[in-house]
CSV table of C-alpha atoms in Angstrom, one decimal:
chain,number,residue,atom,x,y,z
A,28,UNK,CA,0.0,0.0,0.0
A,29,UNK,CA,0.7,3.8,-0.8
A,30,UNK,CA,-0.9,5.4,1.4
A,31,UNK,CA,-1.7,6.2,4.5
A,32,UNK,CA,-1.6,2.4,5.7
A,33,UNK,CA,1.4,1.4,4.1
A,34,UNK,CA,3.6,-0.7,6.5
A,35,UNK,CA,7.1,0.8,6.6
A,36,UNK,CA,10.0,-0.6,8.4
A,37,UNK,CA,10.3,-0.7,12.0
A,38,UNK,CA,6.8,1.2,12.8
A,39,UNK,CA,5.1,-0.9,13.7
A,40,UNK,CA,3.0,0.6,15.8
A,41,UNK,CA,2.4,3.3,13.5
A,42,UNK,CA,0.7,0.7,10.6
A,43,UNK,CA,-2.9,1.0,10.2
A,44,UNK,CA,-3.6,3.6,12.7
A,45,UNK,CA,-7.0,4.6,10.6
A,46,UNK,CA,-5.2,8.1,10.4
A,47,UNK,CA,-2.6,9.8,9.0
A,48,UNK,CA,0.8,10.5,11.9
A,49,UNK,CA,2.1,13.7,12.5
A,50,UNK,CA,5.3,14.2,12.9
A,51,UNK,CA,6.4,16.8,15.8
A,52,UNK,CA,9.9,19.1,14.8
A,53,UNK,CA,12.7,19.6,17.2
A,54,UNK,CA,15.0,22.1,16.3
A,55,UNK,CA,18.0,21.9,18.5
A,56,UNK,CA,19.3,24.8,16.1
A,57,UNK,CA,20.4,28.7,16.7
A,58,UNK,CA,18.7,30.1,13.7
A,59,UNK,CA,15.6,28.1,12.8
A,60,UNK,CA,13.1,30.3,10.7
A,61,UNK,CA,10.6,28.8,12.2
A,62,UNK,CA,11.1,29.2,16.5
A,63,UNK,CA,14.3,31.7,16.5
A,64,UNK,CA,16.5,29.2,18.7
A,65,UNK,CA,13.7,28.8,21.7
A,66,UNK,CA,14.9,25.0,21.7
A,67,UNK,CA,18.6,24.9,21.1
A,68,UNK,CA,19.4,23.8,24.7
A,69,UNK,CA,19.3,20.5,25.0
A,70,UNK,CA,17.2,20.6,28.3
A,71,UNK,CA,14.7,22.4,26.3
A,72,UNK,CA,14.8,20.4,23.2
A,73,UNK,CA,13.8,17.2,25.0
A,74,UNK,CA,11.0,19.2,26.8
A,75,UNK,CA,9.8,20.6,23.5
A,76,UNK,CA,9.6,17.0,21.8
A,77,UNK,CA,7.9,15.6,25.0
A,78,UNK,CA,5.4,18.7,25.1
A,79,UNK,CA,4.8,17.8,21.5
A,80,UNK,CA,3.7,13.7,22.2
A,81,UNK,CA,1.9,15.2,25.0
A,82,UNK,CA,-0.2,17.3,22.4
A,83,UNK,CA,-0.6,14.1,20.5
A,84,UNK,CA,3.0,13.8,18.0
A,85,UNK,CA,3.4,10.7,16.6
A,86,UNK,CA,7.3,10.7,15.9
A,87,UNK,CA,9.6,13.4,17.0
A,88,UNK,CA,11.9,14.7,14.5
A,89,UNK,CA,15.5,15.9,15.7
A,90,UNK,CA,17.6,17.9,13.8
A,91,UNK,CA,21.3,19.5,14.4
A,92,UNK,CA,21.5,21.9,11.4
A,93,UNK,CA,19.3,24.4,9.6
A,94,UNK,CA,18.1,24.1,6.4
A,95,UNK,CA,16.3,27.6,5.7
A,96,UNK,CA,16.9,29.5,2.9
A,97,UNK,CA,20.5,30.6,2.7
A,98,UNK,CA,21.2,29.1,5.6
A,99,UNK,CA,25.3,28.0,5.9
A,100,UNK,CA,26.0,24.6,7.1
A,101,UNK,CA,27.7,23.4,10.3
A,102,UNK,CA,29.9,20.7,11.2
A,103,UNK,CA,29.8,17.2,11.5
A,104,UNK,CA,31.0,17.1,15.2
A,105,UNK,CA,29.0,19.9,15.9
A,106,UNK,CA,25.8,18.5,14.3
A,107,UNK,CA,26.2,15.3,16.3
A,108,UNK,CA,26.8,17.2,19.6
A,109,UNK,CA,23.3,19.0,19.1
A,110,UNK,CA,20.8,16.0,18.4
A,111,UNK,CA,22.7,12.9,20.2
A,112,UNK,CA,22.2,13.7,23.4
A,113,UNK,CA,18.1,14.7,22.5
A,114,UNK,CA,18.2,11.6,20.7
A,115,UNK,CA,18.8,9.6,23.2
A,116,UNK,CA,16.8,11.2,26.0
A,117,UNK,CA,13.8,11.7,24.2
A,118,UNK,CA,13.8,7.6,22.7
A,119,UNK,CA,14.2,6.5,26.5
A,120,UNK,CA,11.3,8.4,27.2
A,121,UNK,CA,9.3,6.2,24.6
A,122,UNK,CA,9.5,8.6,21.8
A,123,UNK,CA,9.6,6.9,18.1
A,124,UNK,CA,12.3,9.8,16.9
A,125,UNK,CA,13.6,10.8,13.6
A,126,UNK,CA,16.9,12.3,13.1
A,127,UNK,CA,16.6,15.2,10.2
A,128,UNK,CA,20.6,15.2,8.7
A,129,UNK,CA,21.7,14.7,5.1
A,130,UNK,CA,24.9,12.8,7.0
A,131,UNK,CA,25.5,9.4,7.2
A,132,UNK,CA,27.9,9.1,9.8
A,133,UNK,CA,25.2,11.4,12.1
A,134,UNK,CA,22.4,9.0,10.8
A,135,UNK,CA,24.5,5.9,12.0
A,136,UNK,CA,25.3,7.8,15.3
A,137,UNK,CA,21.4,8.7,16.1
A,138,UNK,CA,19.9,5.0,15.3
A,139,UNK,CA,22.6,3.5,17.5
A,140,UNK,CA,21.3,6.0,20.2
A,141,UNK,CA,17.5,5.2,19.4
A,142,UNK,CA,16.2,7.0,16.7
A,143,UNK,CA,13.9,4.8,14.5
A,144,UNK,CA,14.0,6.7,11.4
A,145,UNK,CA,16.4,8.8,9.1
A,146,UNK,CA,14.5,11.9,7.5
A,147,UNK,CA,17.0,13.0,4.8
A,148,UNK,CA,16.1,16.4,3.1
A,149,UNK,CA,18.2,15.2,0.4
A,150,UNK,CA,17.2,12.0,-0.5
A,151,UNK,CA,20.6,10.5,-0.3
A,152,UNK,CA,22.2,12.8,-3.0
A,153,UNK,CA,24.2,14.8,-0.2
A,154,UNK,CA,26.6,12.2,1.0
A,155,UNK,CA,26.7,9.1,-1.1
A,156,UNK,CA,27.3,7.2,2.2
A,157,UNK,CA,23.5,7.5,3.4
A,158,UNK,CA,22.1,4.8,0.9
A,159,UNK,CA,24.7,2.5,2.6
A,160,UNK,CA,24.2,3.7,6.2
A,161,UNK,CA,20.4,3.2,5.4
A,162,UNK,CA,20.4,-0.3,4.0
A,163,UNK,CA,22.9,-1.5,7.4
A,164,UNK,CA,21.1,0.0,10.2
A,165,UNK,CA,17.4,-1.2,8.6
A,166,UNK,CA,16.2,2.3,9.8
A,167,UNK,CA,13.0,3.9,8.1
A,168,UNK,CA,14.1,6.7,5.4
A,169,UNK,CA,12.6,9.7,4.4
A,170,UNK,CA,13.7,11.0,1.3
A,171,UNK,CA,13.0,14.0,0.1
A,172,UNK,CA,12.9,16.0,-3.3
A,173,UNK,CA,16.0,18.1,-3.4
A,174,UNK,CA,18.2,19.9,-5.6
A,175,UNK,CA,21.0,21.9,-3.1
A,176,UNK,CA,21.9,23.0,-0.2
A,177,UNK,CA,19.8,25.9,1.6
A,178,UNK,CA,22.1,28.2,0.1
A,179,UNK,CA,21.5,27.6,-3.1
A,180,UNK,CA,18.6,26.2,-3.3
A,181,UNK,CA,16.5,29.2,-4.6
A,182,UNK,CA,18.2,29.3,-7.8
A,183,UNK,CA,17.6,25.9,-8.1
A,184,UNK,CA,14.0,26.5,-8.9
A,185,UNK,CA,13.0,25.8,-12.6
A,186,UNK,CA,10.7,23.0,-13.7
A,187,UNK,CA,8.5,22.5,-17.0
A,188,UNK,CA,5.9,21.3,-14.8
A,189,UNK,CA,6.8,20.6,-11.4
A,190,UNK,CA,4.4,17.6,-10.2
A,191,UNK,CA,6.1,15.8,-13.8
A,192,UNK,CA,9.7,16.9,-13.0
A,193,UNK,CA,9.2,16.2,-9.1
A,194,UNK,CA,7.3,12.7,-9.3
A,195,UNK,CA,10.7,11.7,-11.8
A,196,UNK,CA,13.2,13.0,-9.8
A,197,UNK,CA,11.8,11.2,-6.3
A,198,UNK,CA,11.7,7.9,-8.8
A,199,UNK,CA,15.0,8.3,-9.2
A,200,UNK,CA,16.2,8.4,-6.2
A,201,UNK,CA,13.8,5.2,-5.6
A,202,UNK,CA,15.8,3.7,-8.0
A,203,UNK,CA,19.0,4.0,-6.8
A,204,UNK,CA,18.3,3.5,-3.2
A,205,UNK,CA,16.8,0.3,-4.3
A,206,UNK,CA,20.2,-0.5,-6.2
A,207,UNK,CA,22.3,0.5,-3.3
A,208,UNK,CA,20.6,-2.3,-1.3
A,209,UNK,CA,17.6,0.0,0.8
A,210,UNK,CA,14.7,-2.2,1.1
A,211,UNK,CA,11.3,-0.3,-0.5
A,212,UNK,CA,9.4,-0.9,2.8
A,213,UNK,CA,12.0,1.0,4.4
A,214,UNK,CA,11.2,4.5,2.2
A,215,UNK,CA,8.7,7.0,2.4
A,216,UNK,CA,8.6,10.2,0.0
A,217,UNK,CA,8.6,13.3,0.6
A,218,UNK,CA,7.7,16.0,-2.5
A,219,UNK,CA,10.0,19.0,-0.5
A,220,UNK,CA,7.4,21.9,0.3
A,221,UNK,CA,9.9,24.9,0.2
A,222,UNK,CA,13.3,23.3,-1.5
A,223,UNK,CA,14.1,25.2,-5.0
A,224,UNK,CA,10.2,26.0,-4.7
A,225,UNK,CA,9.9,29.3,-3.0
A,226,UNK,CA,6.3,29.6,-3.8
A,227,UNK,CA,3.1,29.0,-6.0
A,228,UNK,CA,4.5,26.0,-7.0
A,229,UNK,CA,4.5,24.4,-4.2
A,230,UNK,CA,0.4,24.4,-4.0
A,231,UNK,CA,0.2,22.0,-7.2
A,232,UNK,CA,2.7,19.1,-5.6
A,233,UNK,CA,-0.8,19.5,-2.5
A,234,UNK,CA,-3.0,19.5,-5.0
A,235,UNK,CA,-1.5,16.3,-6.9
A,236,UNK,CA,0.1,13.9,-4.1
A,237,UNK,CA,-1.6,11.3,-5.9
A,238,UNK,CA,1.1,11.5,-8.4
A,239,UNK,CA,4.0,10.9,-6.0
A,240,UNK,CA,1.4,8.1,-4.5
A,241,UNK,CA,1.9,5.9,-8.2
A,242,UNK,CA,5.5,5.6,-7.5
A,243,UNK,CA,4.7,2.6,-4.5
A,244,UNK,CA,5.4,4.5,-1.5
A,245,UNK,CA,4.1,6.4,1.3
A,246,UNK,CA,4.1,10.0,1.2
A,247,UNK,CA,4.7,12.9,4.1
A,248,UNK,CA,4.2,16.8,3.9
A,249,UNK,CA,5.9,19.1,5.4
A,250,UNK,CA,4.5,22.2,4.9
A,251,UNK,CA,4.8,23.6,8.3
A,252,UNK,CA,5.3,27.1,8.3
A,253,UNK,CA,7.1,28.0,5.0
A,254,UNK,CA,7.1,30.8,3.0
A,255,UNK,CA,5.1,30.0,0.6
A,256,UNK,CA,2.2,30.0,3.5
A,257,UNK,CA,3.8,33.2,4.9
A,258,UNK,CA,3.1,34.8,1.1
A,259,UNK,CA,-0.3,33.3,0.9
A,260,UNK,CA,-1.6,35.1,4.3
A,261,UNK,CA,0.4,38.6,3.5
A,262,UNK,CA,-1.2,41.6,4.4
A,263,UNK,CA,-2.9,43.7,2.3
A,264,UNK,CA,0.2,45.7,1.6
A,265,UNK,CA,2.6,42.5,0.7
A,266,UNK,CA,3.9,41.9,4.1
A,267,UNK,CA,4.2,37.8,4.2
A,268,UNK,CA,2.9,36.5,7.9
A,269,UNK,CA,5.5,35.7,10.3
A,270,UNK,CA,6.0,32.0,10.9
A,271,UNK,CA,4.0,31.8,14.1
A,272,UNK,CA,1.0,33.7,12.1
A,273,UNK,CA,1.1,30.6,9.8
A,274,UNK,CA,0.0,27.6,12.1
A,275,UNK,CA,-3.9,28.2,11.2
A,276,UNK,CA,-2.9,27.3,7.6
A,277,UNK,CA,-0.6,24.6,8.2
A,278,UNK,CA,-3.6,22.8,10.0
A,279,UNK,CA,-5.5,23.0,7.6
A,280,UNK,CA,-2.9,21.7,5.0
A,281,UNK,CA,-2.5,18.7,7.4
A,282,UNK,CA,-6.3,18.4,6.8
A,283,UNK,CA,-5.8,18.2,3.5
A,284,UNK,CA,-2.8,16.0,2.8
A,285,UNK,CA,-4.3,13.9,5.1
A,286,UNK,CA,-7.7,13.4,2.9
A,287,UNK,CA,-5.6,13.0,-0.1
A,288,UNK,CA,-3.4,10.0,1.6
A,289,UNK,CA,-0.3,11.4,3.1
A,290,UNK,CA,1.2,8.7,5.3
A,291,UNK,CA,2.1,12.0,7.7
A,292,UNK,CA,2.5,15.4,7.6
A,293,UNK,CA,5.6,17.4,9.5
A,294,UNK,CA,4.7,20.2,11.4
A,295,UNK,CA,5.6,22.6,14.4
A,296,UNK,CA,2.4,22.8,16.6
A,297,UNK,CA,1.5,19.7,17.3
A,298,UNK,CA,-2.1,19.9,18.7
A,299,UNK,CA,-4.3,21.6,16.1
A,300,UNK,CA,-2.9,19.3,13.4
A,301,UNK,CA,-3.3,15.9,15.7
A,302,UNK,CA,-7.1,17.5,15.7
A,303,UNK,CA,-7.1,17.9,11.2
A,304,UNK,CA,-5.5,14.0,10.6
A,305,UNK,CA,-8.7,12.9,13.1
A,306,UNK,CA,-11.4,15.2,11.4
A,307,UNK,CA,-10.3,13.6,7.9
A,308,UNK,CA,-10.0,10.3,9.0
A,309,UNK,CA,-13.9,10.4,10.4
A,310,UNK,CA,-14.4,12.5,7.0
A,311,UNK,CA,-13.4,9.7,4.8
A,312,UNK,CA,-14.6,6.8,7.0
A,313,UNK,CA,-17.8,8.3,6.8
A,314,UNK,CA,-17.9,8.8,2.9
A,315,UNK,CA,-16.4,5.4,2.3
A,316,UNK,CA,-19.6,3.7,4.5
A,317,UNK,CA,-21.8,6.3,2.4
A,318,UNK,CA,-20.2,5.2,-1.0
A,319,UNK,CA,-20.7,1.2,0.1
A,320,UNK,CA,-24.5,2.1,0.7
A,321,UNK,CA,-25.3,4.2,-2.4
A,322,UNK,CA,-22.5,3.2,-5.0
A,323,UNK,CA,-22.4,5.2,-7.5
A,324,UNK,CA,-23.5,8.5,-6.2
A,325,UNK,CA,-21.4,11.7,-5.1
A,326,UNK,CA,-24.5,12.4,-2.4
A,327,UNK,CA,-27.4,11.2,-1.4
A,328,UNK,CA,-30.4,14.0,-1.0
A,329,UNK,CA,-31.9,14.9,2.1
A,330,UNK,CA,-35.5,14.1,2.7
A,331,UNK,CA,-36.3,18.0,3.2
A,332,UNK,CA,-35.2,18.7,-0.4
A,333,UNK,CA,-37.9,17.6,-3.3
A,334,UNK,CA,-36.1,15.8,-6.8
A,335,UNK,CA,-36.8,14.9,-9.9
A,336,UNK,CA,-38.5,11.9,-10.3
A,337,UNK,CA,-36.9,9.3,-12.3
A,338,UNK,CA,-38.2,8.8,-16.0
C-alpha cells in the first residue's frame, strides 16, 4: 500500500492507525526560521519533543542543522553534539524519533542512540554514504525531493511542470536507493514543500500527491510554516505573515494532505494538526460507509429537499 496504511519498516506501531501520523519538529538549532532558537538547549529540546507527544506527535523529528533559505552549514561534530544527546533522552522516554541530517555518519550515530528513522532532506544525494548507512542500520528513510543546499537552493528553482519533473526526480532516487541495497518498505517520500520552490509551486505538488502516490510508497508533507504560506496570508500591503501567524494554515494543509493520503505530515504545533488528521479520518470513513450504501453516487439527497422523479 501507498498510502496512508502502508507498513514501513520498524513502525510498527504506526501501521494502520486509521489516520494519518504527525510528525512533531525539534529544532535543536540557533537560527531556525521557524522558533528563532527557543529549543537549542538540549534541556529544552527534550521538553519541547515531549510537550509535542503530550499534544498528541506521533514521531519526533530531531535535527542539528538548519536548512532555511540561505542558511550556511555546520559541522559534522557539531551536528552530532546537538541532536545525540536529545536523541537519546527523548527515545528512553518512549519517543519513536527521527533524526533530520543529510549525513550518514550522524544518521548511524542517532539509530545506534535510538532514533527509528532517518528523514534526509536530500534523499541521499548529499553524501553518497547514506544509501549504505540506510540499508545497514534497517532504519525507516525519508527522502525527500532536493536539488542543493539551503544556500543555493532558490536558484535551483525551474521546472517545466513541477508535479512531472518532481514525481521523476523522487523515482530516481527510488531507483537508486533500491540499487544500493535500501529495502522499499523502508522509504517514504517526501515532494519538499519549500526546496528550489519558494512559492506558487508548491500548491500544485498538494494539490496532486496522488502523483507521488503511483511511484509505491508512502508520502509525508511538510509544509509547516514555510514561506510560501507566509506569502499566501500577506497583508494587504505584501507583508508575508511571520512563521508563528502561519500555524492556522498549516492545519488546515495537514487536513488536507491527510484526505488526499499522506502517510504523515511534518509540522511545528502539534495539537491543532493531531485534531485535522482525526477530522479527515472520520471525514473519509464516513464517505467510504456512504459510497458502500449508495455506489455510485457523489450524495445522497436529504428528505427535506424535493427531486426529480426518475423517467
Amino acid at each position: 500500500m501507498a498510502g496512508r496504511d502502508a507498513v514501513v519498516a520498524g513502525l510498527p506501531e504506526l501501521t494502520a492507525t486509521g489516520r494519518c501520523l504527525v510528525m512533531g519538529v525539534v529544532n535543536i538549532t540557533p537560527d531556525s526560521f521557524s522558533d528563532g532558537g527557543e529549543w537549542f538547549e538540549p534541556d529544552a529540546g527534550v521538553q519541547h519533543g515531549l510537550d509535542l507527544l503530550a499534544e498528541g506527535a506521533d514521531i519526533l523529528d530531531v535535527g542539528g542543522e538548519s536548512t532555511r533559505p540561505g542558511a550556511a552549514r555546520v559541522s559534522e561534530a557539531e551536528e552530532l553534539q546537538r541532536v545525540i544527546p536529545v536523541i537519546g533522552r527523548l527515545a528512553a522516554a518512549g519517543a519513536v524519533v527521527s533524526v533530520d541530517t543529510t549525513r550518514a555518519a550522524v544518521a548511524e550515530r542517532a539509530v545506534a542512540a535510538g532514533a527509528r528513522i532517518v528523514n534526509d532532506v536530500s534523499g541521499g544525494l548529499a553524501d553518497p554514504a547514506m544509501a549504505d548507512a540506510v540499508a545497514s542500520t534497517g532504519a525507516a528513510y525519508v527522502a525527500m525531493h532536493w536539488r542543493g543546499h539551503a544556500d543555493v537552493m532558490d536558484d535551483l528553482e525551474t521546472y517545466d511542470d513541477v508535479v512531472v519533473d518532481v514525481r521523476a526526480e523522487l523515482g530516481e532516487r527510488l531507483a537508486a536507493l533500491h540499487d544500493a541495497g535500501v529495502a522499499p518498505e523502508q522509504i517514504v517520500l517526501d515532494p519538499g514543500l519549500g526546496f528550489a520552490k519558494a512559492g506558487a509551486l508548491n500548491w500544485p505538488l498538494l494539490a496532486h500527491l496522488d502523483a507521488l502516490h503511483t511511484l509505491g510508497r508512502p508520502v509525508l508533507v511538510g509544509a509547516s510554516r514555510k514561506r510560501f504560506l507566509g506569502h499566501l496570508l500577506a497583508t494587504d500591503a505584501g507583508e508575508p505573515a511571520p512563521p508563528l501567524a502561519r500555524d492556522d494554515a498549516t492545519a488546515a494543509i495537514s487536513a488536507l494532505a491527510a484526505h488526499a493520503g499522506a502517510w504523515c505530515v511534518r509540522v511545528h504545533a502539534a495539537r491543532a494538526s493531531v485534531d485535522a488528521v482525526r477530522v479527515a479520518a472520520a471525514w473519509d470513513a464516513a464517505r467510504t460507509t456512504q459510497e458502500k450504501t449508495f455506489p455510485g453516487r457523489d450524495h445522497v439527497a436529504s428528505p427535506d429537499h424535493e427531486t426529480e422523479a426518475t423517467p
